[in-house]
């Protein structure tokens, strides 16, 4: 680089203006938080050992009972397990998350702070206060933190609350602007202090669309702010005639890290919860890691088994060697290019292999 630009940055003495090669911009992230599903990790980051970036806004949107809260709680559990001194700020706008629900998922509720804002303004005020207090701590002494908003669609505006209490039925036309302003303020502040925000949101059918289309509630604020938006839909998972869970399709409608419109499937069992390995077989087959021969799959050692057997005992068939091969395939499948494979992900692969 020219000495002029290096000197320019030095003379500005502005902590928010840096040379990109230094890797100190707020957009840089230092790692990922495992979602609990290898396939979902790959969709979000391009690696089965990745997951949700640890300083960005990630949104899970879908209809009721598509697993939005379940995915978020899975990330929360993994985050707390990996960070024994970390904490979670959980904004519950639906009065839906209980201590028992988190306890049953193995989440340490002593490290979860629950806030129940009833308006967008209250959420913004509380979130900004938390960010301010967190950022005033010396950087080296900050404990890891994650923020969750569950869900965006249930937040009202102050005007909507006042109109409702007065018996007015007029629609609040300011709500989407307030939401947009809220995320505009929060986004960069969160990135600067290295705190991720997970948001769940409802969807609705677009009236008059030529092709049936789903749209997120709340206007365009979250759409512009989030680095990643995952749209969830589901179908029943059956064993014979018995419904034993749901197969959830996760599709990227926006992503700054992996290919948009990519999708994968994960399984949510009523008995066992989120299946860590489901979805890997499709990738392994596509990239000839595990070849399909007639109705069975041929493993690297030459043995042949049915897909159902692999999904029932995944730890037996998805060895570390096979997982690493699938991880390389996921880079081709989900990343914009091999040059886009982040060094962070490569380090995490090495760590897990060890």
Short mmCIF file of C-alpha atoms in Angstrom, two decimals:
data_model
loop_
_atom_site.label_atom_id
_atom_site.label_comp_id
_atom_site.label_asym_id
_atom_site.label_seq_id
_atom_site.Cartn_x
_atom_site.Cartn_y
_atom_site.Cartn_z
CA UNK A 1 0.00 0.00 0.00
CA UNK A 2 1.09 3.57 -0.69
CA UNK A 3 2.63 5.34 2.29
CA UNK A 4 0.10 8.10 1.69
CA UNK A 5 -2.87 5.92 2.69
CA UNK A 6 -1.07 4.35 5.62
CA UNK A 7 -0.12 7.82 6.87
CA UNK A 8 -3.63 9.06 6.18
CA UNK A 9 -5.15 6.44 8.47
CA UNK A 10 -2.55 7.17 11.13
CA UNK A 11 -3.14 10.92 10.98
CA UNK A 12 -6.92 10.57 11.20
CA UNK A 13 -6.55 8.89 14.59
CA UNK A 14 -10.05 7.47 14.19
CA UNK A 15 -10.59 4.03 15.69
CA UNK A 16 -13.42 3.47 13.18
CA UNK A 17 -11.15 4.01 10.16
CA UNK A 18 -8.60 1.25 9.48
CA UNK A 19 -6.75 -0.54 6.68
CA UNK A 20 -8.76 -3.61 5.72
CA UNK A 21 -5.69 -5.85 5.55
CA UNK A 22 -5.24 -5.35 9.30
CA UNK A 23 -8.44 -7.35 9.86
CA UNK A 24 -9.75 -4.99 12.53
CA UNK A 25 -12.97 -3.88 10.82
CA UNK A 26 -16.24 -4.65 12.61
CA UNK A 27 -17.33 -6.98 9.82
CA UNK A 28 -14.58 -9.46 10.74
CA UNK A 29 -15.65 -12.29 13.03
CA UNK A 30 -13.51 -14.51 15.20
CA UNK A 31 -15.51 -17.72 15.10
CA UNK A 32 -18.87 -19.43 14.79
CA UNK A 33 -21.43 -20.82 17.22
CA UNK A 34 -22.49 -24.39 16.51
CA UNK A 35 -26.23 -24.74 15.82
CA UNK A 36 -26.34 -28.39 16.83
CA UNK A 37 -26.85 -29.55 13.22
CA UNK A 38 -23.93 -30.22 10.88
CA UNK A 39 -26.05 -29.51 7.79
CA UNK A 40 -27.36 -26.22 9.18
CA UNK A 41 -23.82 -25.21 10.17
CA UNK A 42 -22.72 -25.79 6.58
CA UNK A 43 -25.61 -23.79 5.16
CA UNK A 44 -24.80 -20.81 7.39
CA UNK A 45 -21.00 -20.80 7.21
CA UNK A 46 -19.83 -23.22 4.52
CA UNK A 47 -18.47 -25.70 7.06
CA UNK A 48 -20.09 -28.42 9.14
CA UNK A 49 -17.80 -27.24 11.95
CA UNK A 50 -19.00 -23.64 11.65
CA UNK A 51 -22.43 -22.21 12.42
CA UNK A 52 -23.72 -18.76 13.33
CA UNK A 53 -21.05 -16.00 13.02
CA UNK A 54 -20.28 -14.62 16.47
CA UNK A 55 -20.85 -10.91 15.80
CA UNK A 56 -23.63 -10.71 13.21
CA UNK A 57 -27.43 -10.60 13.05
CA UNK A 58 -28.95 -13.94 12.03
CA UNK A 59 -32.69 -14.38 11.51
CA UNK A 60 -34.79 -17.55 11.51
CA UNK A 61 -38.19 -16.96 9.92
CA UNK A 62 -41.11 -19.30 9.42
CA UNK A 63 -44.67 -20.20 10.27
CA UNK A 64 -45.73 -21.42 13.69
CA UNK A 65 -44.04 -24.61 14.95
CA UNK A 66 -41.29 -24.69 12.31
CA UNK A 67 -38.58 -24.89 14.97
CA UNK A 68 -37.47 -21.24 15.14
CA UNK A 69 -37.21 -21.12 18.93
CA UNK A 70 -35.80 -24.65 19.03
CA UNK A 71 -32.91 -23.68 16.72
CA UNK A 72 -32.21 -20.56 18.76
CA UNK A 73 -32.19 -22.50 22.03
CA UNK A 74 -29.81 -25.00 20.43
CA UNK A 75 -27.38 -22.19 19.61
CA UNK A 76 -27.79 -20.77 23.12
CA UNK A 77 -26.95 -24.12 24.72
CA UNK A 78 -23.88 -24.62 22.57
CA UNK A 79 -22.71 -21.06 23.24
CA UNK A 80 -22.99 -21.50 27.03
CA UNK A 81 -21.33 -24.92 26.90
CA UNK A 82 -18.40 -23.54 24.93
CA UNK A 83 -18.13 -20.38 27.07
CA UNK A 84 -18.36 -21.31 30.77
CA UNK A 85 -18.16 -17.64 31.76
CA UNK A 86 -20.51 -16.41 29.00
CA UNK A 87 -24.07 -15.16 29.27
CA UNK A 88 -27.24 -14.73 27.22
CA UNK A 89 -29.66 -11.80 27.01
CA UNK A 90 -32.98 -13.31 25.93
CA UNK A 91 -35.74 -10.92 24.83
CA UNK A 92 -38.94 -12.96 25.09
CA UNK A 93 -41.84 -11.08 23.51
CA UNK A 94 -44.24 -14.03 23.53
CA UNK A 95 -43.95 -15.09 27.18
CA UNK A 96 -43.14 -18.50 25.75
CA UNK A 97 -39.77 -19.52 27.20
CA UNK A 98 -39.84 -20.96 30.70
CA UNK A 99 -37.13 -22.05 33.12
CA UNK A 100 -38.34 -25.63 32.76
CA UNK A 101 -38.09 -25.47 28.98
CA UNK A 102 -34.47 -24.37 29.15
CA UNK A 103 -33.62 -26.78 31.95
CA UNK A 104 -34.96 -29.67 29.89
CA UNK A 105 -32.56 -28.70 27.09
CA UNK A 106 -29.57 -28.57 29.43
CA UNK A 107 -29.25 -24.78 29.37
CA UNK A 108 -27.70 -23.16 32.44
CA UNK A 109 -30.50 -20.73 33.33
CA UNK A 110 -28.29 -18.95 35.90
CA UNK A 111 -26.47 -17.41 32.94
CA UNK A 112 -29.60 -16.38 31.03
CA UNK A 113 -31.08 -12.90 31.53
CA UNK A 114 -34.70 -12.69 30.37
CA UNK A 115 -36.24 -9.39 29.32
CA UNK A 116 -39.89 -9.06 28.24
CA UNK A 117 -40.29 -5.83 26.23
CA UNK A 118 -43.80 -5.12 24.98
CA UNK A 119 -42.83 -2.47 22.43
CA UNK A 120 -40.11 -1.92 19.87
CA UNK A 121 -39.03 1.20 21.73
CA UNK A 122 -38.65 -0.72 25.00
CA UNK A 123 -36.60 -3.42 23.28
CA UNK A 124 -34.35 -0.82 21.66
CA UNK A 125 -33.87 1.11 24.91
CA UNK A 126 -33.02 -1.99 26.95
CA UNK A 127 -30.74 -3.43 24.27
CA UNK A 128 -28.82 -0.16 23.92
CA UNK A 129 -28.40 0.12 27.70
CA UNK A 130 -26.98 -3.41 27.82
CA UNK A 131 -24.64 -2.70 24.89
CA UNK A 132 -23.43 0.52 26.50
CA UNK A 133 -22.70 -1.13 29.85
CA UNK A 134 -21.03 -4.06 28.13
CA UNK A 135 -18.83 -1.86 25.93
CA UNK A 136 -17.60 0.24 28.88
CA UNK A 137 -15.80 -2.81 30.27
CA UNK A 138 -12.14 -3.19 29.23
CA UNK A 139 -12.10 -5.31 26.08
CA UNK A 140 -9.91 -7.96 27.65
CA UNK A 141 -12.30 -8.40 30.57
CA UNK A 142 -15.56 -8.67 28.63
CA UNK A 143 -17.30 -11.99 29.12
CA UNK A 144 -18.71 -13.63 25.95
CA UNK A 145 -22.33 -12.60 25.34
CA UNK A 146 -25.11 -13.41 22.89
CA UNK A 147 -28.45 -11.63 22.43
CA UNK A 148 -31.73 -13.21 21.28
CA UNK A 149 -34.98 -11.59 20.17
CA UNK A 150 -37.81 -14.12 20.16
CA UNK A 151 -39.79 -12.95 18.34
CA UNK A 152 -39.72 -9.78 16.29
CA UNK A 153 -43.26 -10.27 14.97
CA UNK A 154 -44.83 -9.94 18.43
CA UNK A 155 -43.41 -6.50 19.19
CA UNK A 156 -45.86 -3.61 19.11
CA UNK A 157 -45.04 0.08 18.81
CA UNK A 158 -45.87 2.61 21.53
CA UNK A 159 -48.45 4.19 19.21
CA UNK A 160 -50.08 0.83 18.53
CA UNK A 161 -50.35 0.17 22.27
CA UNK A 162 -51.86 3.61 22.89
CA UNK A 163 -54.34 3.28 20.01
CA UNK A 164 -55.43 -0.14 21.25
CA UNK A 165 -55.99 1.09 24.80
CA UNK A 166 -58.10 3.95 23.45
CA UNK A 167 -60.18 1.62 21.31
CA UNK A 168 -58.83 2.93 18.00
CA UNK A 169 -58.60 0.50 15.11
CA UNK A 170 -56.33 2.57 12.87
CA UNK A 171 -53.24 0.85 11.56
CA UNK A 172 -49.89 2.12 12.82
CA UNK A 173 -48.03 3.21 9.68
CA UNK A 174 -44.90 4.13 11.65
CA UNK A 175 -44.07 0.65 12.95
CA UNK A 176 -41.87 -0.48 10.05
CA UNK A 177 -39.88 2.78 10.15
CA UNK A 178 -39.30 2.39 13.89
CA UNK A 179 -38.09 -1.18 13.40
CA UNK A 180 -35.77 -0.13 10.60
CA UNK A 181 -34.29 2.63 12.77
CA UNK A 182 -33.90 0.18 15.67
CA UNK A 183 -31.85 -2.32 13.68
CA UNK A 184 -29.90 0.44 11.99
CA UNK A 185 -28.74 1.61 15.42
CA UNK A 186 -28.10 -1.85 16.88
CA UNK A 187 -26.34 -3.53 13.97
CA UNK A 188 -22.97 -1.75 13.93
CA UNK A 189 -22.85 -1.41 17.71
CA UNK A 190 -23.23 -5.18 18.12
CA UNK A 191 -20.60 -5.89 15.46
CA UNK A 192 -18.10 -3.56 17.12
CA UNK A 193 -18.34 -5.30 20.48
CA UNK A 194 -18.46 -8.80 18.98
CA UNK A 195 -21.94 -9.79 20.13
CA UNK A 196 -24.26 -11.81 17.85
CA UNK A 197 -28.01 -11.22 17.72
CA UNK A 198 -30.36 -14.07 16.85
CA UNK A 199 -33.85 -13.06 15.76
CA UNK A 200 -36.91 -15.21 15.18
CA UNK A 201 -39.72 -13.85 13.07
CA UNK A 202 -43.12 -14.82 11.73
CA UNK A 203 -44.02 -14.97 8.04
CA UNK A 204 -47.24 -14.33 6.18
CA UNK A 205 -48.59 -15.10 2.71
CA UNK A 206 -48.23 -12.28 0.19
CA UNK A 207 -51.73 -11.48 -1.04
CA UNK A 208 -52.04 -11.22 -4.82
CA UNK A 209 -48.66 -12.80 -5.60
CA UNK A 210 -48.61 -14.74 -8.90
CA UNK A 211 -46.53 -17.45 -7.22
CA UNK A 212 -47.31 -18.27 -3.54
CA UNK A 213 -44.78 -16.22 -1.59
CA UNK A 214 -43.91 -15.88 2.08
CA UNK A 215 -42.81 -12.55 3.54
CA UNK A 216 -41.40 -11.71 6.96
CA UNK A 217 -43.44 -9.48 9.23
CA UNK A 218 -42.11 -6.13 10.44
CA UNK A 219 -41.15 -4.48 7.17
CA UNK A 220 -37.70 -4.24 5.64
CA UNK A 221 -35.65 -3.31 8.72
CA UNK A 222 -34.52 -6.85 9.57
CA UNK A 223 -34.18 -7.74 5.90
CA UNK A 224 -31.60 -5.00 5.35
CA UNK A 225 -29.77 -5.49 8.64
CA UNK A 226 -29.41 -9.25 9.01
CA UNK A 227 -26.31 -10.84 7.51
CA UNK A 228 -28.20 -14.10 7.20
CA UNK A 229 -31.92 -14.85 6.91
CA UNK A 230 -33.05 -18.48 6.98
CA UNK A 231 -36.59 -19.30 5.91
CA UNK A 232 -37.97 -22.44 7.56
CA UNK A 233 -40.75 -24.75 6.38
CA UNK A 234 -41.66 -28.23 7.55
CA UNK A 235 -43.17 -31.57 6.65
CA UNK A 236 -44.07 -34.50 8.88
CA UNK A 237 -41.48 -37.16 9.64
CA UNK A 238 -43.22 -40.53 9.82
CA UNK A 239 -42.30 -44.04 10.86
CA UNK A 240 -45.02 -45.95 9.08
CA UNK A 241 -48.21 -44.11 10.01
CA UNK A 242 -46.84 -42.65 13.24
CA UNK A 243 -45.63 -39.04 13.17
CA UNK A 244 -42.31 -39.00 15.05
CA UNK A 245 -41.17 -35.45 14.28
CA UNK A 246 -40.66 -32.93 11.52
CA UNK A 247 -38.29 -32.59 8.60
CA UNK A 248 -37.47 -28.89 8.41
CA UNK A 249 -36.24 -27.33 5.21
CA UNK A 250 -33.91 -24.39 5.80
CA UNK A 251 -33.46 -22.05 2.84
CA UNK A 252 -31.16 -19.02 2.69
CA UNK A 253 -33.09 -16.03 1.41
CA UNK A 254 -30.20 -13.73 2.30
CA UNK A 255 -26.58 -14.38 3.14
CA UNK A 256 -23.37 -12.40 3.02
CA UNK A 257 -21.27 -15.46 3.79
CA UNK A 258 -22.67 -18.34 1.76
CA UNK A 259 -24.65 -18.76 -1.46
CA UNK A 260 -28.13 -17.30 -1.36
CA UNK A 261 -31.01 -19.67 -2.19
CA UNK A 262 -28.98 -22.63 -0.94
CA UNK A 263 -30.99 -25.01 1.19
CA UNK A 264 -30.71 -28.10 3.33
CA UNK A 265 -32.94 -30.29 5.48
CA UNK A 266 -32.67 -31.04 9.18
CA UNK A 267 -34.69 -33.42 11.31
CA UNK A 268 -36.40 -32.46 14.53
CA UNK A 269 -37.44 -35.55 16.48
CA UNK A 270 -40.18 -35.41 19.11
CA UNK A 271 -38.14 -37.87 21.19
CA UNK A 272 -34.49 -36.96 20.57
CA UNK A 273 -34.60 -33.32 19.49
CA UNK A 274 -32.41 -31.94 16.70
CA UNK A 275 -30.61 -34.62 14.70
CA UNK A 276 -26.97 -33.58 14.41
CA UNK A 277 -26.21 -35.69 11.34
CA UNK A 278 -29.39 -35.51 9.27
CA UNK A 279 -28.80 -33.91 5.87
CA UNK A 280 -25.19 -35.08 5.54
CA UNK A 281 -26.07 -38.17 3.52
CA UNK A 282 -27.45 -36.07 0.65
CA UNK A 283 -24.21 -34.07 0.45
CA UNK A 284 -22.08 -37.22 0.75
CA UNK A 285 -24.01 -38.82 -2.11
CA UNK A 286 -23.85 -35.73 -4.33
CA UNK A 287 -20.06 -35.54 -4.04
CA UNK A 288 -19.49 -39.32 -4.29
CA UNK A 289 -18.17 -39.62 -0.76
CA UNK A 290 -20.79 -42.28 -0.13
CA UNK A 291 -22.03 -43.75 -3.42
CA UNK A 292 -25.57 -44.97 -3.97
CA UNK A 293 -25.79 -48.37 -5.62
CA UNK A 294 -29.36 -49.32 -6.46
CA UNK A 295 -31.33 -48.96 -3.20
CA UNK A 296 -28.31 -49.01 -0.89
CA UNK A 297 -25.25 -46.90 -0.16
CA UNK A 298 -21.69 -48.08 -0.66
CA UNK A 299 -19.36 -46.94 2.11
CA UNK A 300 -15.63 -46.18 1.65
CA UNK A 301 -14.77 -49.66 2.98
CA UNK A 302 -16.93 -51.31 0.28
CA UNK A 303 -19.81 -52.39 2.53
CA UNK A 304 -23.38 -51.57 1.47
CA UNK A 305 -26.20 -50.41 3.77
CA UNK A 306 -29.59 -48.78 3.45
CA UNK A 307 -29.98 -45.05 4.01
CA UNK A 308 -32.30 -45.71 6.94
CA UNK A 309 -29.51 -47.63 8.71
CA UNK A 310 -27.10 -44.74 8.25
CA UNK A 311 -29.59 -42.21 9.62
CA UNK A 312 -30.38 -44.45 12.60
CA UNK A 313 -26.70 -44.95 13.56
CA UNK A 314 -24.92 -41.92 12.09
CA UNK A 315 -21.96 -42.00 14.51
CA UNK A 316 -21.10 -45.47 13.17
CA UNK A 317 -20.95 -44.44 9.54
CA UNK A 318 -19.95 -40.77 9.66
CA UNK A 319 -16.41 -41.26 10.92
CA UNK A 320 -14.09 -38.29 11.39
CA UNK A 321 -12.49 -39.04 8.04
CA UNK A 322 -15.88 -39.04 6.29
CA UNK A 323 -16.94 -35.87 8.12
CA UNK A 324 -13.80 -34.08 6.94
CA UNK A 325 -14.50 -35.12 3.35
CA UNK A 326 -18.07 -33.86 3.66
CA UNK A 327 -16.77 -30.60 5.10
CA UNK A 328 -14.60 -30.06 2.01
CA UNK A 329 -17.63 -30.80 -0.16
CA UNK A 330 -19.69 -28.26 1.79
CA UNK A 331 -17.20 -25.52 0.87
CA UNK A 332 -17.91 -26.25 -2.79
CA UNK A 333 -21.63 -26.54 -2.15
CA UNK A 334 -22.26 -23.44 -0.06
CA UNK A 335 -19.37 -20.97 -0.32
CA UNK A 336 -19.13 -18.45 -3.16
CA UNK A 337 -15.68 -19.81 -4.01
CA UNK A 338 -12.76 -21.70 -2.54
CA UNK A 339 -11.11 -18.37 -1.80
CA UNK A 340 -14.12 -17.62 0.41
CA UNK A 341 -13.27 -20.45 2.79
CA UNK A 342 -12.52 -18.58 5.98
CA UNK A 343 -9.37 -19.40 7.92
CA UNK A 344 -11.53 -19.48 11.04
CA UNK A 345 -13.45 -22.46 9.72
CA UNK A 346 -10.22 -24.26 8.83
CA UNK A 347 -8.94 -23.76 12.36
CA UNK A 348 -12.20 -25.09 13.80
CA UNK A 349 -11.93 -28.20 11.59
CA UNK A 350 -8.44 -28.82 12.98
CA UNK A 351 -9.64 -28.32 16.55
CA UNK A 352 -12.50 -30.80 16.14
CA UNK A 353 -10.23 -33.35 14.45
CA UNK A 354 -7.88 -33.16 17.42
#
